[in-house]
Amino acid sequence: MYVAAVLFVFISLTATSQADHHLHPCHSPNMTGTMIVMTMKGEIRGYGAFTYDSMGKKLRFRSNDSLNFNTTLSVDLLMFFEEGIFYEIDSKNQTCEKKALQCRLHPLDIPDDAKFHSTITSGNPFIEGEGIKINVWSGSLMDKKGHYSMSATMGCLPISSLYFTEPSSFIVSNFDVEYEIKDPELLAVPSFCQGQPLEETPEGTVNSFLNEFI
Ligand SMILES: *[C@@H]1O[C@H](CO)[C@@H](O)[C@H](O)[C@H]1NC(C)=O
Ligand SMILES: *[C@@H]1O[C@H](CO)[C@@H](O)[C@H](O)[C@H]1NC(C)=O
Ligand SMILES: *[C@@H]1O[C@H](CO)[C@@H](O)[C@H](O)[C@H]1NC(C)=O
Ligand SMILES: *[C@@H]1O[C@H](CO)[C@@H](O)[C@H](O)[C@H]1NC(C)=O
């Protein structure tokens, strides 16, 4: 599976541009699926289920520690991109931290200012059902300390996102995606997090989805 993801990235990066520069970034629908976050060195930083509300711009991502991966992190994030806040949840201990989001970039939505890069076909375009058409988008990271490349299907299902940044670059891949929110409860603030005060963001810190994995 990781090999497939990496191969896909390679294909994306070497695709010849059939540029239609007038394309505007699409917005993904409601989704439930599995996400993997790993460094370009192959270290898995998070693997688990996500739920995304495209209208409310809410994301829940819980790494699944019961899976036998050598993950270095255990995360449970509930992010509200519209409000610019997120919760780091510890369900076992029933505790959470509420923080401000300084950067709203995340791998399930293509930013409005992303630039269209190319359209490629992954697989065999000449056989019905064997090829999948993909749009590739790119842009700069907020602090200009890197850039990203995101690919999505024609239905705007994000397949993978690459973040080229220091100290390490990341690849985020999504799979087993369904176009619905299977469990809306996952997007609600847990009772033990309600009334939680907003933590102060230390000077120079930029909280974002990606920074949770650095
Ligand atoms: C997406 O989910 C939200 C929250 O459940 C719901 O309000 C909205 O209508 C859904 N959108 C679509 C297109 O199903
Ligand atoms: C973790 O993975 C196991 C095995 O696939 C699955 O049964 C379980 O529901 C998953 N847990 C979460 C929280 O996604
Ligand atoms: C898990 O990762 C750590 C740190 O990268 C490494 O030292 C260890 O050998 C890995 N274990 C396995 C079983 O891959
Ligand atoms: C959660 O509780 C366990 C056991 O009480 C403790 O060892 C651990 O440090 C706690 N984790 C956090 C994040 O507070």
Short mmCIF file of N, CA and C in Angstrom, two decimals, residues 39-129:
data_model
loop_
_atom_site.label_atom_id
_atom_site.label_comp_id
_atom_site.label_asym_id
_atom_site.label_seq_id
_atom_site.Cartn_x
_atom_site.Cartn_y
_atom_site.Cartn_z
N THR A 39 6.33 10.34 6.92
CA THR A 39 7.41 11.19 6.44
C THR A 39 7.94 10.58 5.16
N MET A 40 8.62 11.40 4.39
CA MET A 40 9.19 10.91 3.13
C MET A 40 10.25 9.84 3.38
N LYS A 41 10.70 9.78 4.63
CA LYS A 41 11.67 8.73 4.96
C LYS A 41 10.98 7.41 5.25
N GLY A 42 9.65 7.43 5.22
CA GLY A 42 8.90 6.19 5.40
C GLY A 42 8.45 5.93 6.82
N GLU A 43 8.63 6.91 7.69
CA GLU A 43 8.20 6.74 9.08
C GLU A 43 6.71 7.08 9.17
N ILE A 44 5.93 6.13 9.65
CA ILE A 44 4.50 6.36 9.77
C ILE A 44 4.23 7.18 11.03
N ARG A 45 3.60 8.33 10.86
CA ARG A 45 3.34 9.22 11.99
C ARG A 45 1.90 9.12 12.47
N GLY A 46 1.03 8.62 11.62
CA GLY A 46 -0.36 8.47 12.02
C GLY A 46 -1.11 7.63 11.01
N TYR A 47 -1.93 6.74 11.50
CA TYR A 47 -2.71 5.87 10.63
C TYR A 47 -4.03 5.62 11.31
N GLY A 48 -5.11 5.98 10.67
CA GLY A 48 -6.39 5.76 11.32
C GLY A 48 -7.56 6.34 10.55
N ALA A 49 -8.69 6.38 11.20
CA ALA A 49 -9.94 6.80 10.55
C ALA A 49 -10.14 8.30 10.62
N PHE A 50 -10.70 8.86 9.55
CA PHE A 50 -11.06 10.27 9.57
C PHE A 50 -12.53 10.43 9.20
N THR A 51 -13.09 11.51 9.67
CA THR A 51 -14.45 11.92 9.31
C THR A 51 -14.36 13.38 8.96
N TYR A 52 -14.93 13.76 7.82
CA TYR A 52 -14.82 15.16 7.38
C TYR A 52 -16.17 15.71 6.97
N ASP A 53 -16.50 16.84 7.53
CA ASP A 53 -17.71 17.57 7.17
C ASP A 53 -17.27 18.75 6.31
N SER A 54 -17.59 18.67 5.02
CA SER A 54 -17.08 19.68 4.08
C SER A 54 -17.79 21.02 4.23
N MET A 55 -19.03 20.98 4.64
CA MET A 55 -19.77 22.24 4.77
C MET A 55 -19.36 22.96 6.06
N GLY A 56 -19.35 22.19 7.14
CA GLY A 56 -18.97 22.77 8.43
C GLY A 56 -17.47 22.90 8.61
N LYS A 57 -16.71 22.37 7.65
CA LYS A 57 -15.24 22.38 7.72
C LYS A 57 -14.73 21.83 9.05
N LYS A 58 -15.18 20.63 9.35
CA LYS A 58 -14.78 19.95 10.59
C LYS A 58 -14.08 18.65 10.23
N LEU A 59 -13.04 18.34 10.97
CA LEU A 59 -12.30 17.11 10.72
C LEU A 59 -11.98 16.40 12.02
N ARG A 60 -12.20 15.09 12.02
CA ARG A 60 -11.77 14.26 13.14
C ARG A 60 -10.80 13.23 12.59
N PHE A 61 -9.68 13.11 13.24
CA PHE A 61 -8.72 12.08 12.83
C PHE A 61 -8.19 11.40 14.08
N ARG A 62 -8.38 10.08 14.12
CA ARG A 62 -7.90 9.31 15.27
C ARG A 62 -6.94 8.24 14.77
N SER A 63 -5.73 8.27 15.29
CA SER A 63 -4.82 7.20 14.88
C SER A 63 -5.23 5.93 15.61
N ASN A 64 -5.07 4.84 14.90
CA ASN A 64 -5.51 3.55 15.44
C ASN A 64 -4.30 2.80 15.97
N ASP A 65 -4.14 2.86 17.26
CA ASP A 65 -2.96 2.26 17.88
C ASP A 65 -3.04 0.74 17.99
N SER A 66 -4.24 0.19 17.73
CA SER A 66 -4.37 -1.27 17.82
C SER A 66 -3.81 -1.93 16.57
N LEU A 67 -3.59 -1.14 15.52
CA LEU A 67 -3.02 -1.71 14.31
C LEU A 67 -1.52 -1.87 14.52
N ASN A 68 -1.00 -2.90 13.91
CA ASN A 68 0.38 -3.24 14.19
C ASN A 68 1.39 -2.44 13.36
N PHE A 69 1.28 -1.12 13.46
CA PHE A 69 2.25 -0.29 12.75
C PHE A 69 3.18 0.35 13.76
N ASN A 70 4.37 0.60 13.30
CA ASN A 70 5.36 1.22 14.17
C ASN A 70 5.18 2.74 14.16
N THR A 71 4.03 3.18 14.59
CA THR A 71 3.80 4.63 14.59
C THR A 71 4.48 5.26 15.78
N THR A 72 4.92 6.46 15.60
CA THR A 72 5.64 7.13 16.67
C THR A 72 4.71 8.03 17.48
N LEU A 73 3.51 8.25 16.97
CA LEU A 73 2.60 9.16 17.63
C LEU A 73 1.23 8.53 17.80
N SER A 74 0.54 8.98 18.81
CA SER A 74 -0.85 8.60 18.98
C SER A 74 -1.63 9.91 18.97
N VAL A 75 -2.50 10.08 17.99
CA VAL A 75 -3.22 11.35 17.91
C VAL A 75 -4.72 11.13 17.84
N ASP A 76 -5.44 12.08 18.38
CA ASP A 76 -6.88 12.16 18.25
C ASP A 76 -7.20 13.64 18.14
N LEU A 77 -7.51 14.07 16.93
CA LEU A 77 -7.70 15.49 16.68
C LEU A 77 -9.11 15.79 16.22
N LEU A 78 -9.67 16.85 16.75
CA LEU A 78 -10.97 17.34 16.29
C LEU A 78 -10.74 18.79 15.90
N MET A 79 -10.84 19.07 14.60
CA MET A 79 -10.49 20.40 14.11
C MET A 79 -11.68 21.13 13.52
N PHE A 80 -11.81 22.39 13.88
CA PHE A 80 -12.86 23.25 13.37
C PHE A 80 -12.19 24.36 12.59
N PHE A 81 -12.10 24.16 11.28
CA PHE A 81 -11.33 25.10 10.46
C PHE A 81 -12.01 26.46 10.32
N GLU A 82 -13.33 26.47 10.33
CA GLU A 82 -14.06 27.73 10.23
C GLU A 82 -13.79 28.60 11.46
N GLU A 83 -13.89 27.98 12.62
CA GLU A 83 -13.69 28.71 13.88
C GLU A 83 -12.21 28.93 14.18
N GLY A 84 -11.35 28.14 13.56
CA GLY A 84 -9.92 28.28 13.81
C GLY A 84 -9.48 27.73 15.16
N ILE A 85 -10.13 26.67 15.60
CA ILE A 85 -9.73 26.03 16.86
C ILE A 85 -9.68 24.51 16.66
N PHE A 86 -8.98 23.85 17.56
CA PHE A 86 -8.99 22.39 17.52
C PHE A 86 -8.76 21.83 18.91
N TYR A 87 -9.11 20.55 19.03
CA TYR A 87 -8.96 19.84 20.30
C TYR A 87 -8.01 18.67 20.10
N GLU A 88 -7.09 18.52 21.03
CA GLU A 88 -6.28 17.31 21.10
C GLU A 88 -6.92 16.47 22.19
N ILE A 89 -7.47 15.34 21.80
CA ILE A 89 -8.30 14.56 22.71
C ILE A 89 -7.57 13.32 23.21
N ASP A 90 -7.74 13.05 24.47
CA ASP A 90 -7.22 11.81 25.05
C ASP A 90 -8.45 11.09 25.63
N SER A 91 -9.04 10.23 24.83
CA SER A 91 -10.30 9.57 25.23
C SER A 91 -10.11 8.67 26.43
N LYS A 92 -8.96 8.02 26.51
CA LYS A 92 -8.69 7.10 27.61
C LYS A 92 -8.72 7.84 28.94
N ASN A 93 -8.00 8.96 28.98
CA ASN A 93 -7.91 9.74 30.22
C ASN A 93 -9.03 10.76 30.35
N GLN A 94 -9.87 10.85 29.31
CA GLN A 94 -10.97 11.82 29.30
C GLN A 94 -10.45 13.24 29.54
N THR A 95 -9.39 13.57 28.83
CA THR A 95 -8.86 14.92 28.93
C THR A 95 -8.71 15.49 27.53
N CYS A 96 -8.62 16.81 27.44
CA CYS A 96 -8.35 17.39 26.14
C CYS A 96 -7.74 18.76 26.28
N GLU A 97 -7.12 19.18 25.20
CA GLU A 97 -6.54 20.52 25.13
C GLU A 97 -7.20 21.24 23.97
N LYS A 98 -7.54 22.48 24.19
CA LYS A 98 -8.17 23.29 23.14
C LYS A 98 -7.17 24.34 22.70
N LYS A 99 -6.92 24.42 21.41
CA LYS A 99 -5.90 25.33 20.90
C LYS A 99 -6.39 26.10 19.69
N ALA A 100 -5.70 27.19 19.39
CA ALA A 100 -6.02 27.98 18.20
C ALA A 100 -5.25 27.43 17.01
N LEU A 101 -5.90 27.46 15.85
CA LEU A 101 -5.26 27.03 14.61
C LEU A 101 -4.74 28.26 13.88
N GLN A 102 -3.44 28.34 13.70
CA GLN A 102 -2.90 29.50 12.98
C GLN A 102 -2.89 29.25 11.47
N CYS A 103 -2.88 27.97 11.10
CA CYS A 103 -2.84 27.63 9.68
C CYS A 103 -3.93 26.61 9.42
N ARG A 104 -4.81 26.90 8.47
CA ARG A 104 -5.99 26.06 8.26
C ARG A 104 -5.84 25.05 7.12
N LEU A 105 -4.64 24.96 6.63
CA LEU A 105 -4.36 24.00 5.57
C LEU A 105 -4.51 22.57 6.11
N HIS A 106 -5.14 21.69 5.34
CA HIS A 106 -5.21 20.29 5.76
C HIS A 106 -5.38 19.42 4.52
N PRO A 107 -5.12 18.12 4.65
CA PRO A 107 -5.05 17.26 3.46
C PRO A 107 -6.38 16.84 2.86
N LEU A 108 -7.51 17.31 3.42
CA LEU A 108 -8.79 16.89 2.87
C LEU A 108 -9.49 17.98 2.07
N ASP A 109 -8.85 19.14 1.94
CA ASP A 109 -9.47 20.19 1.15
C ASP A 109 -8.40 20.97 0.40
N ILE A 110 -8.66 21.23 -0.84
CA ILE A 110 -7.69 21.97 -1.65
C ILE A 110 -7.89 23.46 -1.39
N PRO A 111 -6.84 24.15 -0.98
CA PRO A 111 -6.99 25.58 -0.67
C PRO A 111 -7.48 26.38 -1.88
N ASP A 112 -8.24 27.43 -1.62
CA ASP A 112 -8.79 28.25 -2.69
C ASP A 112 -7.71 28.86 -3.58
N ASP A 113 -6.53 29.11 -2.97
CA ASP A 113 -5.48 29.76 -3.76
C ASP A 113 -4.48 28.76 -4.35
N ALA A 114 -4.84 27.46 -4.33
CA ALA A 114 -3.96 26.45 -4.93
C ALA A 114 -3.94 26.65 -6.44
N LYS A 115 -2.81 26.38 -7.03
CA LYS A 115 -2.68 26.52 -8.48
C LYS A 115 -2.84 25.16 -9.14
N PHE A 116 -3.62 25.15 -10.21
CA PHE A 116 -3.79 23.90 -10.96
C PHE A 116 -2.46 23.55 -11.62
N HIS A 117 -2.07 22.30 -11.47
CA HIS A 117 -0.78 21.87 -12.03
C HIS A 117 -0.97 21.03 -13.29
N SER A 118 -1.73 19.94 -13.16
CA SER A 118 -1.91 19.06 -14.32
C SER A 118 -3.03 18.08 -14.09
N THR A 119 -3.45 17.45 -15.17
CA THR A 119 -4.39 16.33 -15.07
C THR A 119 -3.64 15.10 -15.54
N ILE A 120 -3.68 14.06 -14.74
CA ILE A 120 -3.01 12.83 -15.13
C ILE A 120 -4.00 11.67 -15.04
N THR A 121 -3.66 10.59 -15.65
CA THR A 121 -4.47 9.39 -15.48
C THR A 121 -3.59 8.34 -14.81
N SER A 122 -4.05 7.88 -13.67
CA SER A 122 -3.34 6.82 -12.95
C SER A 122 -3.93 5.51 -13.43
N GLY A 123 -3.10 4.58 -13.82
CA GLY A 123 -3.60 3.32 -14.36
C GLY A 123 -3.76 3.42 -15.87
N ASN A 124 -4.48 2.49 -16.45
CA ASN A 124 -4.63 2.42 -17.90
C ASN A 124 -5.86 3.21 -18.35
N PRO A 125 -5.62 4.32 -19.07
CA PRO A 125 -6.75 5.15 -19.46
C PRO A 125 -7.61 4.54 -20.57
N PHE A 126 -7.09 3.49 -21.22
CA PHE A 126 -7.80 2.95 -22.38
C PHE A 126 -8.75 1.82 -22.04
N ILE A 127 -8.69 1.36 -20.80
CA ILE A 127 -9.59 0.27 -20.39
C ILE A 127 -10.59 0.82 -19.38
N GLU A 128 -11.84 0.63 -19.69
CA GLU A 128 -12.92 1.10 -18.82
C GLU A 128 -12.72 0.60 -17.38
N GLY A 129 -12.71 1.49 -16.43
CA GLY A 129 -12.58 1.11 -15.03
C GLY A 129 -11.15 0.87 -14.57
#
